[in-house]
Amino acid sequence: MDFSNSANHIIVALDGMDPRQAIEFTAALPGLRRVKVGLELFMSGGSAVVEQLRHQGLAVFLDLKFHDIPATMAAACREAASFGADLITVHAAAGIEALAAAQQGAVEGAAAAGLQTPSLLAVTVLTSWDPLYFKEQLAISEPVDRYVHRLARLATVAGIAGCVCSPLEVASLRAAHPKPFVLITPGIRPIGCNKNDQQRVLSPSQALAAGASALVIGRPITKAEDPAKAFNECCRSIEEI
Ligand code: C5P
């Protein structure tokens, strides 16, 4: 992954948009390099929206959080790589064999299409889990933060590029997994910005200083009165990091 300038560190989450809105929105943001396509946009736009975004020169983070048996993970990543996803999320809890199969599928799909191999990112524990419910419903007695580290280790053993993590986990995961292991974090709010439904947030510069490789930012940019200005301010705020 290329992190050579500040715009490459910012991945704008295209949530709440249909394909047409997503294409118009991104076309109006000069300097934008990376976008995140999640379940909502992918369900309405499919691979065509990913290809259209790529044709605008954007790298696409395909956040579909694959979790299945190894053969299915491999096939899904082969397809995603073949239509040009640059980053792909998979659930670490699928296990080492499935993660390694997913990686192999991505390598094959990219090679067959003559594209660069995407980076796979493991999702550890979704931040929507309440620690008490986590223990009660899943019968996992290990504290959530230790469990996150356990799952992140599966990613390294399987040889995938990195993890998606909450802002609160960035520093401890970075201490355990030096670069080039990739850590991408959502829950980013520029200083003074509305937190929306995010409970635990870091500013862009705090998250990068804590060891994040790149940041997912949605509403502070997509819902801003002037999205281009908000994006440029985010870029400027991390130029010195
Ligand atoms: O609008 P906002 O900046 O909160 O968007 C953050 C993006 O990151 C959304 O696409 C959301 O689904 C995703 N995300 C998150 N928190 C997590 C994991 C993913 O907000 N723990």
Short mmCIF file of C-alpha atoms and ligand atoms in Angstrom, two decimals:
data_model
loop_
_atom_site.label_atom_id
_atom_site.label_comp_id
_atom_site.label_asym_id
_atom_site.label_seq_id
_atom_site.Cartn_x
_atom_site.Cartn_y
_atom_site.Cartn_z
CA MET A 1 0.00 0.00 0.00
CA ASP A 2 1.23 3.44 -0.87
CA PHE A 3 1.17 5.87 2.09
CA SER A 4 3.44 8.42 0.44
CA ASN A 5 1.24 11.48 0.94
CA SER A 6 -1.43 12.61 3.38
CA ALA A 7 -4.38 11.90 1.01
CA ASN A 8 -3.27 8.27 0.85
CA HIS A 9 -3.79 7.98 4.62
CA ILE A 10 -7.44 8.96 4.41
CA ILE A 11 -10.09 6.48 3.27
CA VAL A 12 -13.48 8.13 2.88
CA ALA A 13 -16.37 5.79 3.81
CA LEU A 14 -19.10 6.08 1.17
CA ASP A 15 -21.98 5.17 3.49
CA GLY A 16 -25.61 6.12 2.88
CA MET A 17 -25.08 6.70 -0.82
CA ASP A 18 -26.43 4.89 -3.86
CA PRO A 19 -23.97 4.24 -6.71
CA ARG A 20 -24.85 7.43 -8.60
CA GLN A 21 -24.45 9.57 -5.49
CA ALA A 22 -21.14 7.86 -4.68
CA ILE A 23 -19.74 8.56 -8.14
CA GLU A 24 -20.90 12.21 -8.06
CA PHE A 25 -19.62 12.70 -4.52
CA THR A 26 -16.15 11.35 -5.25
CA ALA A 27 -15.89 13.24 -8.54
CA ALA A 28 -16.37 16.48 -6.58
CA LEU A 29 -13.46 15.75 -4.22
CA PRO A 30 -10.22 16.54 -6.02
CA GLY A 31 -7.25 14.98 -4.27
CA LEU A 32 -9.25 12.04 -2.97
CA ARG A 33 -7.27 8.81 -3.34
CA ARG A 34 -9.06 6.11 -1.35
CA VAL A 35 -12.69 5.24 -0.63
CA LYS A 36 -14.43 2.53 1.38
CA VAL A 37 -17.29 0.60 -0.19
CA GLY A 38 -19.26 -1.21 2.50
CA LEU A 39 -22.11 -3.69 2.45
CA GLU A 40 -24.76 -1.06 1.75
CA LEU A 41 -23.18 0.44 -1.37
CA PHE A 42 -21.96 -2.94 -2.61
CA MET A 43 -25.41 -4.47 -2.29
CA SER A 44 -26.84 -1.76 -4.51
CA GLY A 45 -23.92 -1.21 -6.87
CA GLY A 46 -22.04 -4.53 -6.96
CA SER A 47 -18.70 -4.84 -8.68
CA ALA A 48 -19.73 -2.18 -11.25
CA VAL A 49 -19.54 0.59 -8.66
CA VAL A 50 -16.09 -0.58 -7.60
CA GLU A 51 -14.94 -0.51 -11.21
CA GLN A 52 -16.43 2.95 -11.77
CA LEU A 53 -14.67 4.31 -8.69
CA ARG A 54 -11.42 2.76 -9.91
CA HIS A 55 -11.87 4.46 -13.27
CA GLN A 56 -11.96 7.75 -11.37
CA GLY A 57 -8.45 6.86 -10.19
CA LEU A 58 -9.52 5.78 -6.70
CA ALA A 59 -8.24 2.87 -4.65
CA VAL A 60 -11.21 0.94 -3.26
CA PHE A 61 -11.32 -0.56 0.22
CA LEU A 62 -13.96 -3.29 -0.13
CA ASP A 63 -15.35 -3.72 3.38
CA LEU A 64 -17.56 -6.80 3.13
CA LYS A 65 -16.01 -8.66 6.10
CA PHE A 66 -15.87 -12.15 4.62
CA HIS A 67 -16.30 -14.99 7.13
CA ASP A 68 -16.76 -18.48 5.70
CA ILE A 69 -15.04 -21.79 5.02
CA PRO A 70 -11.58 -21.57 3.40
CA ALA A 71 -12.73 -22.48 -0.13
CA THR A 72 -15.47 -19.85 -0.10
CA MET A 73 -13.17 -17.18 1.37
CA ALA A 74 -10.63 -17.95 -1.36
CA ALA A 75 -13.27 -17.71 -4.10
CA ALA A 76 -14.68 -14.43 -2.75
CA CYS A 77 -11.23 -12.83 -2.53
CA ARG A 78 -10.32 -14.12 -6.00
CA GLU A 79 -13.39 -12.32 -7.40
CA ALA A 80 -12.82 -9.14 -5.39
CA ALA A 81 -9.20 -8.98 -6.53
CA SER A 82 -10.23 -9.55 -10.14
CA PHE A 83 -12.44 -6.45 -10.22
CA GLY A 84 -9.79 -4.33 -8.60
CA ALA A 85 -10.42 -4.02 -4.86
CA ASP A 86 -7.28 -2.59 -3.25
CA LEU A 87 -8.08 -3.56 0.37
CA ILE A 88 -10.43 -6.35 1.44
CA THR A 89 -11.74 -7.15 4.92
CA VAL A 90 -12.06 -10.69 6.26
CA HIS A 91 -12.97 -11.87 9.75
CA ALA A 92 -9.95 -13.10 11.70
CA ALA A 93 -12.29 -15.51 13.51
CA ALA A 94 -12.57 -17.51 10.28
CA GLY A 95 -9.19 -18.95 11.30
CA ILE A 96 -5.66 -19.21 9.93
CA GLU A 97 -6.48 -21.71 7.19
CA ALA A 98 -9.33 -19.56 5.85
CA LEU A 99 -7.25 -16.38 6.04
CA ALA A 100 -4.37 -18.00 4.20
CA ALA A 101 -6.80 -19.36 1.58
CA ALA A 102 -8.30 -15.88 1.20
CA GLN A 103 -4.82 -14.44 0.64
CA GLN A 104 -4.05 -17.10 -1.96
CA GLY A 105 -7.36 -16.39 -3.68
CA ALA A 106 -6.53 -12.67 -3.81
CA VAL A 107 -3.12 -13.39 -5.32
CA GLU A 108 -4.68 -15.60 -8.00
CA GLY A 109 -7.54 -13.21 -8.82
CA ALA A 110 -5.23 -10.23 -9.19
CA ALA A 111 -2.74 -12.16 -11.31
CA ALA A 112 -5.47 -13.42 -13.64
CA ALA A 113 -6.74 -9.87 -14.13
CA GLY A 114 -3.25 -8.37 -14.45
CA LEU A 115 -3.80 -6.21 -11.35
CA GLN A 116 -1.85 -5.62 -8.14
CA THR A 117 -2.63 -8.03 -5.32
CA PRO A 118 -4.92 -6.35 -2.79
CA SER A 119 -4.07 -6.18 0.91
CA LEU A 120 -6.27 -8.29 3.16
CA LEU A 121 -7.25 -6.83 6.52
CA ALA A 122 -8.58 -8.87 9.42
CA VAL A 123 -11.50 -7.63 11.46
CA THR A 124 -11.00 -8.72 15.08
CA VAL A 125 -13.86 -7.95 17.50
CA LEU A 126 -16.56 -5.60 16.22
CA THR A 127 -16.70 -2.55 18.46
CA SER A 128 -20.48 -2.90 18.66
CA TRP A 129 -19.97 -5.80 21.09
CA ASP A 130 -20.62 -4.87 24.69
CA PRO A 131 -17.89 -6.69 26.73
CA LEU A 132 -20.54 -8.24 29.02
CA TYR A 133 -22.67 -9.53 26.13
CA PHE A 134 -19.48 -10.77 24.47
CA LYS A 135 -18.82 -12.97 27.51
CA GLU A 136 -22.44 -14.06 28.00
CA GLN A 137 -23.45 -14.71 24.40
CA LEU A 138 -20.21 -16.12 23.03
CA ALA A 139 -18.96 -17.70 26.28
CA ILE A 140 -15.51 -16.21 25.68
CA SER A 141 -14.00 -15.53 29.08
CA GLU A 142 -10.89 -13.73 27.83
CA PRO A 143 -11.12 -9.93 28.13
CA VAL A 144 -12.00 -8.32 24.80
CA ASP A 145 -8.67 -6.50 24.47
CA ARG A 146 -6.71 -9.74 24.90
CA TYR A 147 -9.03 -11.50 22.47
CA VAL A 148 -8.40 -8.76 19.91
CA HIS A 149 -4.66 -9.48 20.19
CA ARG A 150 -5.28 -13.21 19.85
CA LEU A 151 -7.20 -12.63 16.61
CA ALA A 152 -4.62 -10.17 15.28
CA ARG A 153 -1.96 -12.86 15.76
CA LEU A 154 -3.98 -15.16 13.48
CA ALA A 155 -3.66 -12.50 10.79
CA THR A 156 0.12 -12.42 11.12
CA VAL A 157 0.44 -16.22 11.16
CA ALA A 158 -1.76 -16.44 8.06
CA GLY A 159 0.45 -13.84 6.35
CA ILE A 160 -2.20 -11.25 5.59
CA ALA A 161 -1.37 -7.55 5.51
CA GLY A 162 -2.98 -6.28 8.71
CA CYS A 163 -6.06 -5.51 10.76
CA VAL A 164 -8.89 -3.07 11.10
CA CYS A 165 -8.99 -1.85 14.68
CA SER A 166 -10.68 0.66 16.94
CA PRO A 167 -8.79 3.85 17.82
CA LEU A 168 -8.32 2.51 21.35
CA GLU A 169 -6.50 -0.56 20.10
CA VAL A 170 -4.11 1.10 17.67
CA ALA A 171 -1.25 1.77 20.08
CA SER A 172 -1.20 -1.66 21.72
CA LEU A 173 -1.59 -3.51 18.41
CA ARG A 174 1.17 -1.41 16.87
CA ALA A 175 3.46 -2.24 19.80
CA ALA A 176 2.84 -5.94 19.15
CA HIS A 177 2.92 -5.69 15.33
CA PRO A 178 5.49 -3.26 13.94
CA LYS A 179 5.15 -1.80 10.46
CA PRO A 180 4.75 -2.87 7.70
CA PHE A 181 1.79 -4.62 9.42
CA VAL A 182 -1.14 -2.46 8.36
CA LEU A 183 -3.52 -1.01 10.96
CA ILE A 184 -6.54 0.85 9.68
CA THR A 185 -8.87 2.55 12.08
CA PRO A 186 -12.34 4.08 11.86
CA GLY A 187 -13.74 6.17 14.73
CA ILE A 188 -11.85 9.25 13.59
CA ARG A 189 -13.10 12.72 14.41
CA PRO A 190 -11.23 15.95 13.66
CA ILE A 191 -11.01 18.11 16.81
CA GLY A 192 -14.32 19.89 17.46
CA CYS A 193 -16.30 17.67 15.10
CA ASN A 194 -19.61 15.94 15.95
CA LYS A 195 -18.90 12.41 17.29
CA ASN A 196 -22.22 11.06 15.92
CA ASP A 197 -22.63 7.51 17.25
CA GLN A 198 -18.89 6.91 17.75
CA GLN A 199 -18.09 6.52 21.45
CA ARG A 200 -14.32 6.37 21.41
CA VAL A 201 -12.65 8.59 18.89
CA LEU A 202 -9.20 9.92 18.00
CA SER A 203 -8.34 12.84 15.78
CA PRO A 204 -6.56 12.04 12.50
CA SER A 205 -3.16 13.14 13.84
CA GLN A 206 -3.63 11.28 17.15
CA ALA A 207 -4.50 8.04 15.34
CA LEU A 208 -1.49 8.25 13.03
CA ALA A 209 0.79 9.14 15.93
CA ALA A 210 -0.54 6.08 17.79
CA GLY A 211 0.56 3.89 14.88
CA ALA A 212 -2.32 3.73 12.43
CA SER A 213 -1.34 3.19 8.79
CA ALA A 214 -4.51 4.82 7.43
CA LEU A 215 -7.80 6.21 8.69
CA VAL A 216 -11.41 5.56 7.71
CA ILE A 217 -13.40 8.78 7.86
CA GLY A 218 -17.06 8.96 6.93
CA ARG A 219 -19.53 11.53 8.16
CA PRO A 220 -17.05 14.27 9.14
CA ILE A 221 -16.37 14.50 5.39
CA THR A 222 -19.49 13.10 3.68
CA LYS A 223 -21.94 15.11 5.82
CA ALA A 224 -19.86 18.29 5.98
CA GLU A 225 -21.35 21.44 4.50
CA ASP A 226 -18.31 21.58 2.24
CA PRO A 227 -16.92 18.03 1.88
CA ALA A 228 -13.91 19.11 -0.20
CA LYS A 229 -12.91 21.62 2.49
CA ALA A 230 -13.39 19.02 5.26
CA PHE A 231 -11.29 16.49 3.33
CA ASN A 232 -8.52 19.03 2.71
CA GLU A 233 -8.50 20.01 6.38
CA CYS A 234 -8.13 16.36 7.38
CA CYS A 235 -5.20 16.03 4.93
CA ARG A 236 -3.54 19.19 6.23
CA SER A 237 -3.93 18.07 9.85
CA ILE A 238 -1.74 15.03 9.21
CA GLU A 239 0.86 16.53 6.91
CA GLU A 240 3.41 16.91 9.71
CA ILE A 241 2.94 13.42 11.18
O1 C5P B 1 -19.06 8.19 9.63
P1 C5P B 1 -17.95 7.55 10.37
O2 C5P B 1 -16.64 8.28 10.27
O3 C5P B 1 -18.30 7.21 11.80
O4 C5P B 1 -17.76 6.17 9.57
C1 C5P B 1 -16.92 5.19 9.99
C2 C5P B 1 -16.94 4.02 9.06
O5 C5P B 1 -16.20 2.97 9.65
C3 C5P B 1 -18.32 3.42 8.79
O6 C5P B 1 -18.28 2.85 7.48
C4 C5P B 1 -18.46 2.33 9.81
O7 C5P B 1 -19.27 1.27 9.42
C5 C5P B 1 -17.02 1.85 9.93
N1 C5P B 1 -16.66 1.27 11.23
C6 C5P B 1 -16.82 1.94 12.43
N2 C5P B 1 -16.43 1.38 13.60
C7 C5P B 1 -15.90 0.17 13.60
C8 C5P B 1 -15.72 -0.52 12.40
C9 C5P B 1 -16.12 0.08 11.21
O8 C5P B 1 -17.30 3.05 12.47
N3 C5P B 1 -15.49 -0.35 14.73
#
